[in-house]
Amino acid sequence: MMNYMQVNPFIARWAVLLPLCSVLIWSMNIAVTRYVTEFISPVSISFYRWLVAFIVLTPFMLPQLYKNRVLILQHWKQLAVLAAFGMVLYQGLSYSAAHYTTANNMGIINAFIPVFTIIVSIFILKEWPNRFALAGCCISFFGLMLVIAKGQWGGLLSLGGHMGDAIMLTAVFFYAFYGVFLKKWQLQIPLFISVYVQIFFALLFHLPFVLYLGLDAINAQNAASVLYAGLFPSLAAPLLWMLSIQYLGPNRTSIFMNLMPIATAVIAYYWLAEQWTVYHSVGTALAILGVLLAQKKAWVAKKPLIE
């Protein structure tokens, strides 16, 4: 990986477009997920998404697969677990949540992944957050509850009206496990090989659901959504994100993820005619504030080393 501190300033300046494009692609995918609910079942689009990505990657990955076969055989169980949490549980539940909640809510809840990652790290990595991370978690959680309650705290008691938000919350919680397991294992496998093998396991894990629930046919109404999901958020966005980490570094890149709720809101407003309300604005602001505050953990830990 190149040293992002030594990159030409001109290239680095334009490199900010890389994470921005990734965020826009992922935000668009949330809107696509909401849009396509009328035309294809959650299990169908989830299966087709990874099938498209698998077909596209196969010609390029097969030689690399053979070259890295020893590493893959050593870590296939970990890769299977990552696929289960990141590609099946997270993505599958997201498609299910889209049937019961708005793209706006999905985008905001998705922004809580860093906070949930801190919580999951307590139990798996035994990493206890400092006061900044704890404060950030509390602030973000308050914002999350505000969004789910739609600005009316008494509305939290009517649980039936929040099923989609609860499903999306569960999906985000599972994705936090994905990130923590990545950190715990730190597999020394080329990234795209790792993704390719995870996609393979994801397809296998989908088979029982496909056999039980069946697959919807791809038609003129859902084909574009399936292709978009299989190509852009599955392949293009991660590649652009990796390049941005190389040019900008992980810390500067991660900040762009805070734009996802805003980008999702703009797309949902113009495409899906979803309204952006005051509680969305306040909830998003609290979510971003909480995430930024939680990220002070790394800065505080490194400060004494600089001094």
XYZ file of C-alpha atoms in Angstrom:
307
model
C 0.000 0.000 0.000
C 1.324 3.430 -0.900
C 2.153 5.933 1.784
C -0.708 8.433 1.544
C 1.434 11.121 3.168
C 3.773 11.097 0.145
C 1.110 11.391 -2.554
C 1.326 14.296 -4.978
C -0.769 17.200 -3.567
C -2.666 17.561 -6.856
C -3.659 13.887 -6.798
C -4.518 14.044 -3.091
C -6.780 17.053 -3.694
C -8.809 15.225 -6.318
C -8.676 12.001 -4.299
C -11.487 13.326 -2.098
C -13.807 12.383 -4.952
C -13.057 8.692 -4.343
C -14.745 8.297 -0.930
C -17.430 10.757 -2.005
C -18.314 8.520 -4.959
C -18.362 5.477 -2.675
C -20.758 7.154 -0.264
C -23.017 8.258 -3.112
C -23.089 4.718 -4.509
C -23.964 3.211 -1.117
C -26.562 5.914 -0.482
C -28.100 5.262 -3.879
C -28.208 1.567 -3.018
C -30.312 2.306 0.071
C -32.777 4.155 -2.161
C -32.694 1.316 -4.706
C -33.340 -1.161 -1.888
C -36.432 0.817 -0.888
C -37.607 1.311 -4.474
C -37.352 -2.303 -5.567
C -39.476 -3.698 -2.714
C -42.531 -3.677 -4.990
C -40.840 -5.688 -7.719
C -38.703 -8.400 -6.071
C -38.507 -10.253 -2.768
C -35.667 -9.608 -0.277
C -34.151 -13.075 -0.646
C -34.257 -12.823 -4.448
C -32.447 -9.509 -4.798
C -29.966 -10.476 -2.086
C -29.130 -13.726 -3.905
C -29.012 -12.143 -7.361
C -26.824 -9.310 -6.078
C -24.045 -11.620 -4.969
C -24.515 -13.889 -7.977
C -23.889 -10.953 -10.320
C -20.801 -9.904 -8.350
C -19.532 -13.505 -8.311
C -19.938 -13.910 -12.071
C -18.164 -10.629 -12.797
C -15.232 -11.378 -10.465
C -14.706 -15.044 -11.389
C -12.611 -14.573 -14.577
C -10.233 -12.255 -12.707
C -10.101 -14.125 -9.412
C -9.600 -17.743 -10.464
C -5.819 -17.410 -11.060
C -5.458 -15.514 -7.775
C -7.610 -18.100 -6.040
C -5.183 -20.848 -7.028
C -2.167 -18.772 -6.037
C -3.606 -18.090 -2.566
C -5.205 -21.506 -2.045
C -3.104 -22.308 1.047
C -4.146 -19.111 2.804
C -7.776 -19.633 1.851
C -7.800 -23.192 3.189
C -6.260 -21.970 6.436
C -8.895 -19.286 6.945
C -12.015 -20.581 5.188
C -13.953 -20.807 8.455
C -13.289 -17.153 9.260
C -14.233 -16.140 5.720
C -17.476 -18.100 6.044
C -18.320 -16.289 9.294
C -17.562 -12.917 7.701
C -19.819 -13.765 4.776
C -22.623 -14.774 7.125
C -22.542 -11.512 9.079
C -21.589 -8.995 6.386
C -23.259 -10.314 3.249
C -26.162 -12.476 4.389
C -27.445 -11.160 7.722
C -26.673 -7.478 7.166
C -27.671 -7.234 3.512
C -30.561 -9.676 3.743
C -32.102 -7.921 6.738
C -31.593 -4.553 5.043
C -33.657 -5.708 2.072
C -36.323 -6.952 4.481
C -36.315 -3.698 6.463
C -36.937 -1.728 3.271
C -40.452 -3.179 3.123
C -41.403 -1.527 6.414
C -39.425 1.703 6.773
C -38.169 4.617 4.707
C -34.849 5.076 2.931
C -34.232 8.091 5.175
C -34.488 6.002 8.321
C -32.333 3.264 6.812
C -29.626 5.773 5.939
C -29.615 7.284 9.419
C -29.588 3.923 11.202
C -26.773 2.782 8.911
C -24.667 5.671 10.202
C -24.600 4.037 13.641
C -22.319 1.190 12.530
C -19.219 2.779 14.185
C -21.087 3.151 17.482
C -22.341 -0.430 17.466
C -18.830 -1.555 16.569
C -17.554 0.016 19.793
C -20.226 -1.836 21.773
C -19.499 -5.207 20.150
C -15.754 -4.671 20.678
C -16.349 -4.649 24.433
C -17.520 -8.260 24.377
C -15.316 -9.738 21.646
C -12.078 -7.731 21.774
C -12.354 -6.771 25.455
C -11.726 -3.176 24.423
C -13.440 -0.832 26.835
C -14.260 2.590 25.393
C -12.969 5.761 27.016
C -15.176 8.625 28.152
C -15.305 10.148 24.655
C -16.541 6.914 23.099
C -19.102 6.418 25.865
C -20.395 9.958 25.460
C -20.517 9.494 21.686
C -22.499 6.263 22.049
C -25.036 7.942 24.343
C -25.470 10.941 22.044
C -25.832 8.752 18.968
C -28.288 6.453 20.727
C -30.410 9.441 21.708
C -30.460 10.554 18.067
C -31.370 7.053 16.941
C -34.311 6.866 19.347
C -35.468 10.295 18.168
C -35.577 9.104 14.555
C -37.333 5.832 15.383
C -39.875 7.675 17.546
C -40.421 10.165 14.694
C -39.909 13.001 17.128
C -42.675 11.761 19.446
C -41.208 9.911 22.422
C -44.565 8.385 23.271
C -44.515 6.749 19.860
C -41.803 4.353 21.012
C -44.476 2.390 22.866
C -46.224 1.485 19.604
C -43.666 -1.127 18.620
C -45.696 -2.386 15.678
C -45.038 0.840 13.813
C -41.268 0.450 14.047
C -40.748 -3.060 12.706
C -38.686 -1.861 9.733
C -36.454 0.263 11.951
C -35.997 -2.663 14.336
C -35.005 -4.957 11.465
C -32.549 -2.378 10.124
C -31.166 -1.892 13.617
C -30.567 -5.636 13.835
C -28.866 -5.600 10.440
C -26.505 -2.821 11.528
C -25.783 -4.696 14.753
C -24.754 -7.775 12.758
C -22.533 -5.646 10.513
C -20.746 -4.405 13.632
C -19.761 -8.023 14.274
C -18.360 -8.157 10.745
C -16.075 -5.191 11.416
C -14.963 -6.487 14.798
C -14.166 -9.933 13.441
C -12.113 -8.328 10.667
C -10.081 -6.500 13.299
C -9.786 -9.541 15.564
C -8.547 -11.930 12.879
C -6.632 -9.521 10.591
C -6.485 -12.100 7.816
C -3.438 -11.687 5.596
C -5.371 -12.400 2.410
C -5.545 -10.033 -0.589
C -8.709 -8.006 -0.189
C -10.460 -8.948 -3.410
C -9.662 -12.623 -2.879
C -11.184 -12.333 0.569
C -14.288 -10.631 -0.846
C -14.599 -13.206 -3.625
C -14.488 -16.163 -1.227
C -16.962 -14.426 1.073
C -19.324 -13.953 -1.872
C -19.031 -17.682 -2.612
C -20.031 -18.540 0.958
C -22.815 -15.948 0.852
C -24.322 -17.698 -2.165
C -24.125 -21.031 -0.340
C -25.820 -19.575 2.732
C -28.614 -18.223 0.540
C -29.475 -21.630 -0.899
C -31.716 -22.865 1.976
C -33.737 -19.631 1.808
C -33.920 -19.832 -1.985
C -35.111 -23.446 -1.880
C -37.721 -22.666 0.775
C -38.975 -19.274 -0.417
C -38.194 -19.502 -4.112
C -36.732 -16.883 -6.437
C -38.558 -14.118 -8.229
C -37.820 -13.863 -11.926
C -35.663 -11.026 -13.198
C -37.791 -8.803 -15.408
C -37.876 -5.328 -16.879
C -39.012 -3.819 -13.568
C -36.237 -5.171 -11.360
C -33.335 -5.968 -13.699
C -31.695 -2.535 -13.432
C -31.879 -2.620 -9.627
C -30.349 -6.100 -9.492
C -27.495 -5.115 -11.814
C -26.863 -1.923 -9.860
C -26.726 -3.813 -6.558
C -24.424 -6.466 -7.987
C -21.977 -4.089 -9.681
C -21.799 -0.755 -7.913
C -22.255 -1.168 -4.131
C -20.781 -4.683 -4.204
C -17.710 -4.031 -6.372
C -17.181 -0.430 -7.494
C -17.766 1.318 -4.156
C -15.407 -0.943 -2.131
C -12.696 -0.488 -4.774
C -13.027 3.314 -4.677
C -13.050 3.195 -0.878
C -9.822 1.167 -0.807
C -8.165 3.611 -3.203
C -9.240 6.537 -1.041
C -7.655 4.892 2.011
C -4.418 4.605 0.051
C -4.463 8.255 -0.992
C -6.079 9.929 2.022
C -5.503 7.519 4.874
C -8.115 5.629 6.927
C -9.032 8.465 9.302
C -9.771 11.079 6.635
C -11.610 8.512 4.546
C -13.867 7.316 7.372
C -15.201 10.838 7.952
C -16.956 10.738 4.576
C -19.234 7.960 5.852
C -21.009 10.610 7.934
C -22.372 12.050 4.683
C -24.407 8.924 3.954
C -27.609 9.948 5.790
C -27.568 13.326 4.036
C -26.877 11.842 0.602
C -29.574 9.218 1.149
C -32.045 11.913 2.172
C -31.410 13.968 -0.969
C -31.801 10.929 -3.243
C -34.910 9.737 -1.399
C -36.472 13.200 -1.569
C -36.099 13.609 -5.320
C -36.573 9.971 -6.367
C -38.862 8.408 -3.767
C -40.659 11.593 -2.672
C -39.750 10.941 0.964
C -39.986 13.935 3.263
C -37.079 15.099 5.417
C -38.353 16.353 8.755
C -36.942 18.212 11.741
C -36.455 14.999 13.723
C -34.453 13.563 10.805
C -32.179 16.618 10.904
C -31.707 16.501 14.674
C -31.236 12.731 14.711
C -28.656 12.878 11.935
C -26.772 15.715 13.637
C -26.674 13.747 16.897
C -25.546 10.625 15.049
C -22.675 12.433 13.337
C -21.695 14.233 16.552
C -21.678 10.964 18.463
C -19.608 9.150 15.853
C -17.054 11.971 15.651
C -16.797 12.097 19.431
C -16.365 8.323 19.610
C -13.512 8.542 17.088
C -11.525 10.695 19.520
C -10.552 7.430 21.164
C -7.820 6.763 18.599
C -6.522 10.362 18.747
C -6.349 10.420 22.538
C -4.556 7.085 22.595
C -1.898 8.277 20.152
C -1.294 11.731 21.596
C 1.187 10.684 24.337
C 3.275 8.865 21.717
C 3.695 12.120 19.789
C 4.685 14.062 22.853
